[in-house]
Short mmCIF file of C-alpha atoms in Angstrom, two decimals:
data_model
loop_
_atom_site.label_atom_id
_atom_site.label_comp_id
_atom_site.label_asym_id
_atom_site.label_seq_id
_atom_site.Cartn_x
_atom_site.Cartn_y
_atom_site.Cartn_z
CA UNK V 869 0.00 0.00 0.00
CA UNK V 870 1.41 3.35 -0.98
CA UNK V 871 1.53 5.56 2.06
CA UNK V 872 2.37 8.70 0.18
CA UNK V 873 4.04 11.63 1.81
CA UNK V 874 4.10 11.56 5.59
CA UNK V 875 3.00 14.92 6.86
CA UNK V 876 4.60 16.07 10.11
CA UNK V 877 2.23 17.29 12.78
CA UNK V 878 3.06 19.67 15.57
CA UNK V 879 1.19 21.68 18.14
CA UNK V 880 1.84 25.39 18.57
CA UNK V 881 0.74 27.11 21.76
CA UNK V 882 -1.38 30.07 20.71
CA UNK V 883 -3.20 31.40 23.78
CA UNK V 884 -4.68 30.63 27.19
CA UNK V 885 -8.14 31.22 28.59
CA UNK V 886 -9.24 31.74 32.14
CA UNK V 887 -12.98 31.39 32.64
CA UNK V 888 -15.06 32.27 35.65
CA UNK V 889 -18.44 30.63 36.17
CA UNK V 890 -21.52 32.07 37.79
CA UNK V 891 -24.91 30.51 38.24
CA UNK V 892 -25.33 26.75 37.77
CA UNK V 893 -28.46 25.60 36.00
CA UNK V 894 -29.01 21.82 35.98
CA UNK V 895 -31.07 20.74 33.01
CA UNK V 896 -32.28 17.63 34.78
CA UNK V 897 -32.79 14.15 33.36
CA UNK V 898 -33.74 13.80 29.71
CA UNK V 899 -34.10 10.77 27.49
CA UNK V 900 -30.94 11.82 25.62
CA UNK V 901 -28.52 13.56 27.94
CA UNK V 902 -28.49 12.74 31.59
CA UNK V 903 -27.10 15.15 34.11
CA UNK V 904 -26.26 18.14 31.98
CA UNK V 905 -25.49 21.28 33.95
CA UNK V 906 -25.17 24.75 32.45
CA UNK V 907 -22.54 26.91 34.12
CA UNK V 908 -23.01 30.51 33.04
CA UNK V 909 -19.74 32.16 32.06
CA UNK V 910 -19.42 35.31 34.13
CA UNK V 911 -16.16 36.51 32.57
CA UNK V 912 -12.51 35.78 32.05
CA UNK V 913 -9.35 36.62 30.19
CA UNK V 914 -7.48 35.57 27.07
CA UNK V 915 -3.71 35.90 26.92
CA UNK V 916 -0.90 34.53 24.84
CA UNK V 917 1.17 35.00 21.71
CA UNK V 918 -1.65 34.91 19.13
CA UNK V 919 -4.69 36.38 20.92
CA UNK V 920 -5.31 38.69 23.83
CA UNK V 921 -8.60 39.92 25.23
CA UNK V 922 -11.41 39.14 27.61
CA UNK V 923 -14.33 36.73 27.83
CA UNK V 924 -17.45 38.85 27.33
CA UNK V 925 -19.27 38.61 30.68
CA UNK V 926 -22.44 36.49 30.62
CA UNK V 927 -21.95 35.69 26.93
CA UNK V 928 -22.51 31.97 27.19
CA UNK V 929 -22.18 28.82 29.19
CA UNK V 930 -20.14 25.73 29.77
CA UNK V 931 -22.52 22.78 29.65
CA UNK V 932 -20.80 19.48 30.40
CA UNK V 933 -22.92 16.36 30.16
CA UNK V 934 -21.82 13.75 32.64
CA UNK V 935 -22.15 10.00 32.50
CA UNK V 936 -20.48 7.15 34.34
CA UNK V 937 -17.53 6.83 31.98
CA UNK V 938 -16.97 10.29 30.61
CA UNK V 939 -18.06 13.89 30.65
CA UNK V 940 -18.84 15.35 27.24
CA UNK V 941 -17.84 19.01 27.15
CA UNK V 942 -20.01 21.45 25.23
CA UNK V 943 -19.87 25.18 25.68
CA UNK V 944 -20.05 28.46 23.86
CA UNK V 945 -19.16 32.05 24.72
CA UNK V 946 -17.75 35.22 23.19
CA UNK V 947 -14.25 36.65 23.28
CA UNK V 948 -13.60 40.37 22.84
CA UNK V 949 -10.07 40.70 21.48
CA UNK V 950 -7.85 43.58 22.57
CA UNK V 951 -8.59 45.34 19.26
CA UNK V 952 -12.33 45.12 19.92
CA UNK V 953 -13.09 42.20 17.59
CA UNK V 954 -15.84 39.90 18.86
CA UNK V 955 -15.03 36.19 18.36
CA UNK V 956 -17.34 33.27 18.98
CA UNK V 957 -15.76 30.27 20.70
CA UNK V 958 -17.42 26.86 20.66
CA UNK V 959 -15.81 24.35 22.97
CA UNK V 960 -16.08 20.58 22.88
CA UNK V 961 -14.16 17.64 24.22
CA UNK V 962 -14.02 15.17 27.06
CA UNK V 963 -13.52 15.11 30.77
CA UNK V 964 -13.50 12.35 33.35
CA UNK V 965 -16.67 10.43 34.14
CA UNK V 966 -18.33 10.06 37.51
CA UNK V 967 -17.38 10.31 40.26
CA UNK V 968 -14.64 12.69 39.15
CA UNK V 969 -17.15 14.86 37.33
CA UNK V 970 -19.62 14.89 40.19
CA UNK V 971 -18.04 17.95 41.81
CA UNK V 972 -19.22 19.98 38.85
CA UNK V 973 -22.53 19.89 40.66
CA UNK V 974 -23.17 22.50 43.28
CA UNK V 975 -24.21 19.87 45.80
CA UNK V 976 -20.73 18.30 45.82
CA UNK V 977 -18.51 20.77 47.62
CA UNK V 978 -15.08 19.18 47.55
CA UNK V 979 -13.37 19.33 44.23
CA UNK V 980 -9.72 19.43 43.33
CA UNK V 981 -10.11 19.93 39.59
CA UNK V 982 -10.46 17.75 36.51
CA UNK V 983 -8.35 17.47 33.41
CA UNK V 984 -10.11 18.25 30.15
CA UNK V 985 -9.11 17.47 26.57
CA UNK V 986 -10.67 19.86 24.12
CA UNK V 987 -11.27 20.53 20.46
CA UNK V 988 -12.42 24.17 20.28
CA UNK V 989 -13.69 26.08 17.25
CA UNK V 990 -13.83 29.78 16.55
CA UNK V 991 -15.85 32.16 14.38
CA UNK V 992 -14.12 35.45 13.67
CA UNK V 993 -14.76 38.18 11.09
CA UNK V 994 -12.46 38.87 8.16
CA UNK V 995 -9.32 40.60 9.32
CA UNK V 996 -6.40 39.83 11.60
CA UNK V 997 -8.28 37.12 13.52
CA UNK V 998 -9.69 35.23 10.51
CA UNK V 999 -6.98 32.57 10.85
CA UNK V 1000 -9.02 31.22 13.77
CA UNK V 1001 -11.73 30.15 11.31
CA UNK V 1002 -9.62 27.72 9.33
CA UNK V 1003 -7.21 26.25 11.85
CA UNK V 1004 -7.66 23.06 13.83
CA UNK V 1005 -7.10 23.49 17.56
CA UNK V 1006 -6.74 21.26 20.57
CA UNK V 1007 -6.83 22.31 24.17
CA UNK V 1008 -5.99 21.09 27.61
CA UNK V 1009 -7.94 22.37 30.52
CA UNK V 1010 -8.13 22.26 34.26
CA UNK V 1011 -11.75 22.55 35.35
CA UNK V 1012 -12.63 23.56 38.84
CA UNK V 1013 -15.98 24.31 40.39
CA UNK V 1014 -16.00 28.05 39.80
CA UNK V 1015 -13.32 28.55 37.18
CA UNK V 1016 -11.25 26.86 34.50
CA UNK V 1017 -7.96 27.42 32.77
CA UNK V 1018 -7.53 26.23 29.20
CA UNK V 1019 -4.41 26.18 27.04
CA UNK V 1020 -5.08 26.31 23.31
CA UNK V 1021 -2.74 24.84 20.70
CA UNK V 1022 -2.99 25.09 16.92
CA UNK V 1023 -2.43 21.88 14.94
CA UNK V 1024 0.24 22.94 12.45
CA UNK G 407 7.42 8.03 16.37
CA UNK G 408 5.76 11.03 14.82
CA UNK G 409 4.91 12.79 18.04
CA UNK G 410 6.22 16.22 18.74
CA UNK G 411 5.43 18.26 21.78
CA UNK G 412 4.99 21.97 22.09
CA UNK G 413 8.26 23.68 21.40
CA UNK G 414 7.73 26.05 24.29
CA UNK G 415 8.37 23.09 26.52
CA UNK G 416 5.48 23.92 28.81
CA UNK G 417 4.49 21.23 31.26
CA UNK G 418 0.86 21.53 30.23
CA UNK G 419 1.56 20.96 26.55
CA UNK G 420 -0.34 17.99 25.18
CA UNK G 421 1.49 14.88 24.14
CA UNK G 422 0.72 13.51 20.67
CA UNK G 423 0.60 9.75 20.20
CA UNK G 424 0.25 8.29 16.74
CA UNK G 425 -2.64 5.82 16.95
CA UNK G 426 -3.65 4.66 13.47
CA UNK G 427 -4.09 5.58 9.85
CA UNK G 428 -7.04 5.01 7.55
CA UNK G 429 -6.85 4.55 3.81
CA UNK G 430 -10.22 5.51 2.37
CA UNK G 431 -11.10 4.33 -1.12
CA UNK G 432 -13.14 6.99 -2.82
CA UNK G 433 -15.66 7.24 -5.60
CA UNK G 434 -16.07 10.07 -8.05
CA UNK G 435 -15.66 13.52 -6.55
CA UNK G 436 -18.63 15.85 -7.13
CA UNK G 437 -18.77 19.64 -6.67
CA UNK G 438 -21.80 21.82 -7.34
CA UNK G 439 -22.78 25.43 -6.80
CA UNK G 440 -22.63 28.29 -6.27
CA UNK G 441 -24.94 27.74 -3.32
CA UNK G 442 -27.57 30.18 -2.11
CA UNK G 443 -25.35 30.95 0.89
CA UNK G 444 -22.25 31.30 -1.32
CA UNK G 445 -19.53 28.75 -1.82
CA UNK G 446 -19.94 25.27 -3.21
CA UNK G 447 -20.95 21.82 -2.02
CA UNK G 448 -18.77 18.79 -2.55
CA UNK G 449 -19.36 15.09 -2.13
CA UNK G 450 -17.37 11.92 -2.46
CA UNK G 451 -18.60 8.44 -1.54
CA UNK G 452 -16.55 6.12 0.64
CA UNK G 453 -16.15 2.78 -1.14
CA UNK G 454 -14.08 1.03 1.51
CA UNK G 455 -10.65 1.13 3.06
CA UNK G 456 -8.22 -0.20 5.61
CA UNK G 457 -7.25 0.82 9.14
CA UNK G 458 -3.72 0.06 10.29
CA UNK G 459 -1.64 1.17 13.25
CA UNK G 460 -0.73 0.51 16.86
CA UNK G 461 -4.10 1.25 18.48
CA UNK G 462 -6.71 0.21 15.89
CA UNK G 463 -6.89 -2.21 12.98
CA UNK G 464 -9.82 -2.96 10.76
CA UNK G 465 -11.65 -1.72 7.71
CA UNK G 466 -13.91 0.98 6.42
CA UNK G 467 -17.37 -0.44 5.72
CA UNK G 468 -18.26 0.16 2.07
CA UNK G 469 -21.28 2.24 1.26
CA UNK G 470 -21.74 3.69 4.73
CA UNK G 471 -21.04 7.34 4.02
CA UNK G 472 -18.78 9.89 2.51
CA UNK G 473 -17.33 13.34 2.77
CA UNK G 474 -19.63 16.33 2.26
CA UNK G 475 -17.12 19.21 2.15
CA UNK G 476 -18.31 22.78 2.09
CA UNK G 477 -16.10 24.87 -0.16
CA UNK G 478 -15.93 28.43 1.10
CA UNK G 479 -16.13 31.36 -1.31
CA UNK G 480 -12.37 31.85 -0.78
CA UNK G 481 -11.69 28.22 -1.77
CA UNK G 482 -11.10 26.79 1.71
CA UNK G 483 -12.28 23.18 1.93
CA UNK G 484 -14.14 22.40 5.15
CA UNK G 485 -14.32 18.61 5.47
CA UNK G 486 -17.45 17.05 6.90
CA UNK G 487 -17.22 13.29 6.58
CA UNK G 488 -19.00 10.43 8.25
CA UNK G 489 -18.94 6.69 7.69
CA UNK G 490 -18.66 3.42 9.60
CA UNK G 491 -15.56 1.51 10.64
CA UNK G 492 -15.30 -2.12 11.68
CA UNK G 493 -12.41 -3.08 13.94
CA UNK G 494 -10.69 -6.43 13.44
CA UNK G 495 -12.65 -7.83 16.41
CA UNK G 496 -15.91 -6.97 14.66
CA UNK G 497 -16.77 -3.84 16.67
CA UNK G 498 -18.60 -1.27 14.55
CA UNK G 499 -18.15 2.43 15.12
CA UNK G 500 -19.14 5.69 13.50
CA UNK G 501 -16.45 8.18 12.54
CA UNK G 502 -17.12 11.86 11.92
CA UNK G 503 -14.28 13.91 10.56
CA UNK G 504 -14.13 17.71 10.50
CA UNK G 505 -11.24 19.71 9.14
CA UNK G 506 -9.83 22.35 6.85
CA UNK G 507 -7.63 22.54 3.78
CA UNK G 508 -6.34 25.79 2.34
CA UNK G 509 -3.22 27.26 0.79
CA UNK G 510 -1.87 29.33 -2.08
CA UNK G 511 -4.05 28.92 -5.18
CA UNK G 512 -1.27 27.50 -7.38
CA UNK G 513 -0.44 24.89 -4.74
CA UNK G 514 -4.08 23.88 -4.29
CA UNK G 515 -4.56 23.74 -8.07
CA UNK G 516 -1.65 21.33 -8.37
CA UNK G 517 -3.00 19.30 -5.45
CA UNK G 518 -6.43 19.07 -7.10
CA UNK G 519 -4.71 17.90 -10.30
CA UNK G 520 -2.95 15.14 -8.25
CA UNK G 521 0.45 16.56 -9.08
CA UNK G 522 3.22 16.08 -6.48
CA UNK G 523 2.92 18.80 -3.85
CA UNK G 524 5.10 19.46 -0.82
CA UNK G 525 2.68 18.93 2.10
CA UNK G 526 4.27 21.82 3.98
CA UNK G 527 3.05 24.14 1.20
CA UNK G 528 -0.59 23.99 2.28
CA UNK G 529 -2.65 23.41 5.42
CA UNK G 530 -4.73 20.24 5.87
CA UNK G 531 -5.70 19.20 9.36
CA UNK G 532 -8.72 17.49 10.81
CA UNK G 533 -10.24 16.21 14.02
CA UNK G 534 -12.20 12.96 14.07
CA UNK G 535 -14.75 11.95 16.67
CA UNK G 536 -16.28 8.56 17.28
CA UNK G 537 -19.52 6.92 18.34
CA UNK G 538 -18.36 3.63 19.77
CA UNK G 539 -19.83 0.92 22.00
CA UNK G 540 -18.55 0.16 25.48
CA UNK G 541 -15.67 -2.28 25.49
CA UNK G 542 -12.09 -2.39 24.27
CA UNK G 543 -12.57 0.50 21.83
CA UNK G 544 -14.45 2.89 24.09
CA UNK G 545 -11.32 5.02 24.55
CA UNK G 546 -12.06 6.34 21.05
CA UNK G 547 -15.17 7.97 22.48
CA UNK G 548 -13.27 9.74 25.25
CA UNK G 549 -10.19 10.97 23.41
CA UNK G 550 -9.46 14.09 21.36
CA UNK G 551 -7.61 13.44 18.10
CA UNK G 552 -5.93 15.50 15.41
CA UNK G 553 -4.89 14.26 12.01
CA UNK G 554 -3.32 14.94 8.68
CA UNK G 555 -4.47 13.96 5.22
CA UNK G 556 -2.88 12.93 1.98
CA UNK G 557 -5.15 13.20 -1.07
CA UNK G 558 -4.68 10.82 -3.97
CA UNK G 559 -6.81 10.28 -7.09
CA UNK G 560 -8.76 7.23 -5.86
CA UNK G 561 -8.10 7.27 -2.15
CA UNK G 562 -7.04 9.44 0.75
CA UNK G 563 -4.88 8.51 3.72
CA UNK G 564 -5.60 10.06 7.09
CA UNK G 565 -3.13 9.72 9.94
CA UNK G 566 -4.40 10.33 13.46
CA UNK G 567 -2.78 11.24 16.74
CA UNK G 568 -4.37 11.09 20.17
CA UNK G 569 -3.98 14.23 22.29
CA UNK G 570 -2.98 13.48 25.89
#
């Protein structure tokens, strides 16, 4: 079998996010997604070599869906870059299953943090931030009850 | 083997582990448009294929899907593929693949004509996700992957790395 040209792959650190969470809104049991909780994003910061700015306060939520074996991460919020550009960030990925994910619930007080593996997407207008639209990213995060830190890497 | 960590050497940098590659045998490529929203729609059927590598072996099930790329007005290809895989132990799984390909027009034109192209001359990266039953392959449903692609006239080869 011809393998063709082997393309090298590397990850380039592009920026970091710090998110703060406000109100928690459990969706409750559904026939599809058990134990989803919306954590409203109250604010945060973006810093790093390729993007700087803030998380627009109350612009979205982090909504992990927990099951026994994994937590499926889904979230969306807005970034306001230092130059004023508004950028939509859609986050997805995986976190640990129960019981590690249980502390995401407000009724479980003790929580040391959980490691997340992420595959975020961005929607930016034409201009200096348009590269975000057509680049594949991965992220690693540390999720705590009231905040999270996420490092974003471009797949180059 | 092919893993490379973040050159900044940060402790939190993900580790890449090569897990498997998939050769996908393809039918005729179709593109139509312009679409109402701008851009064009592509399609290519998946006729079969083979999965090889350290973490997964098996085949692509013929006739179970294809790639439905959206071609942006600026020519960027946004891959949107889904089809079924069957591991060598018989486990079936669904693969969805999302990614981007773009580059200088002359490079992309040569690529589309299947002429030899230096892969560093354009960008082609994707992220697959899996629907997989519980059991020995369930790690696929809990892991983030990134991959590269190599486009040939009758097949494509995708190589995937797990992000840890």
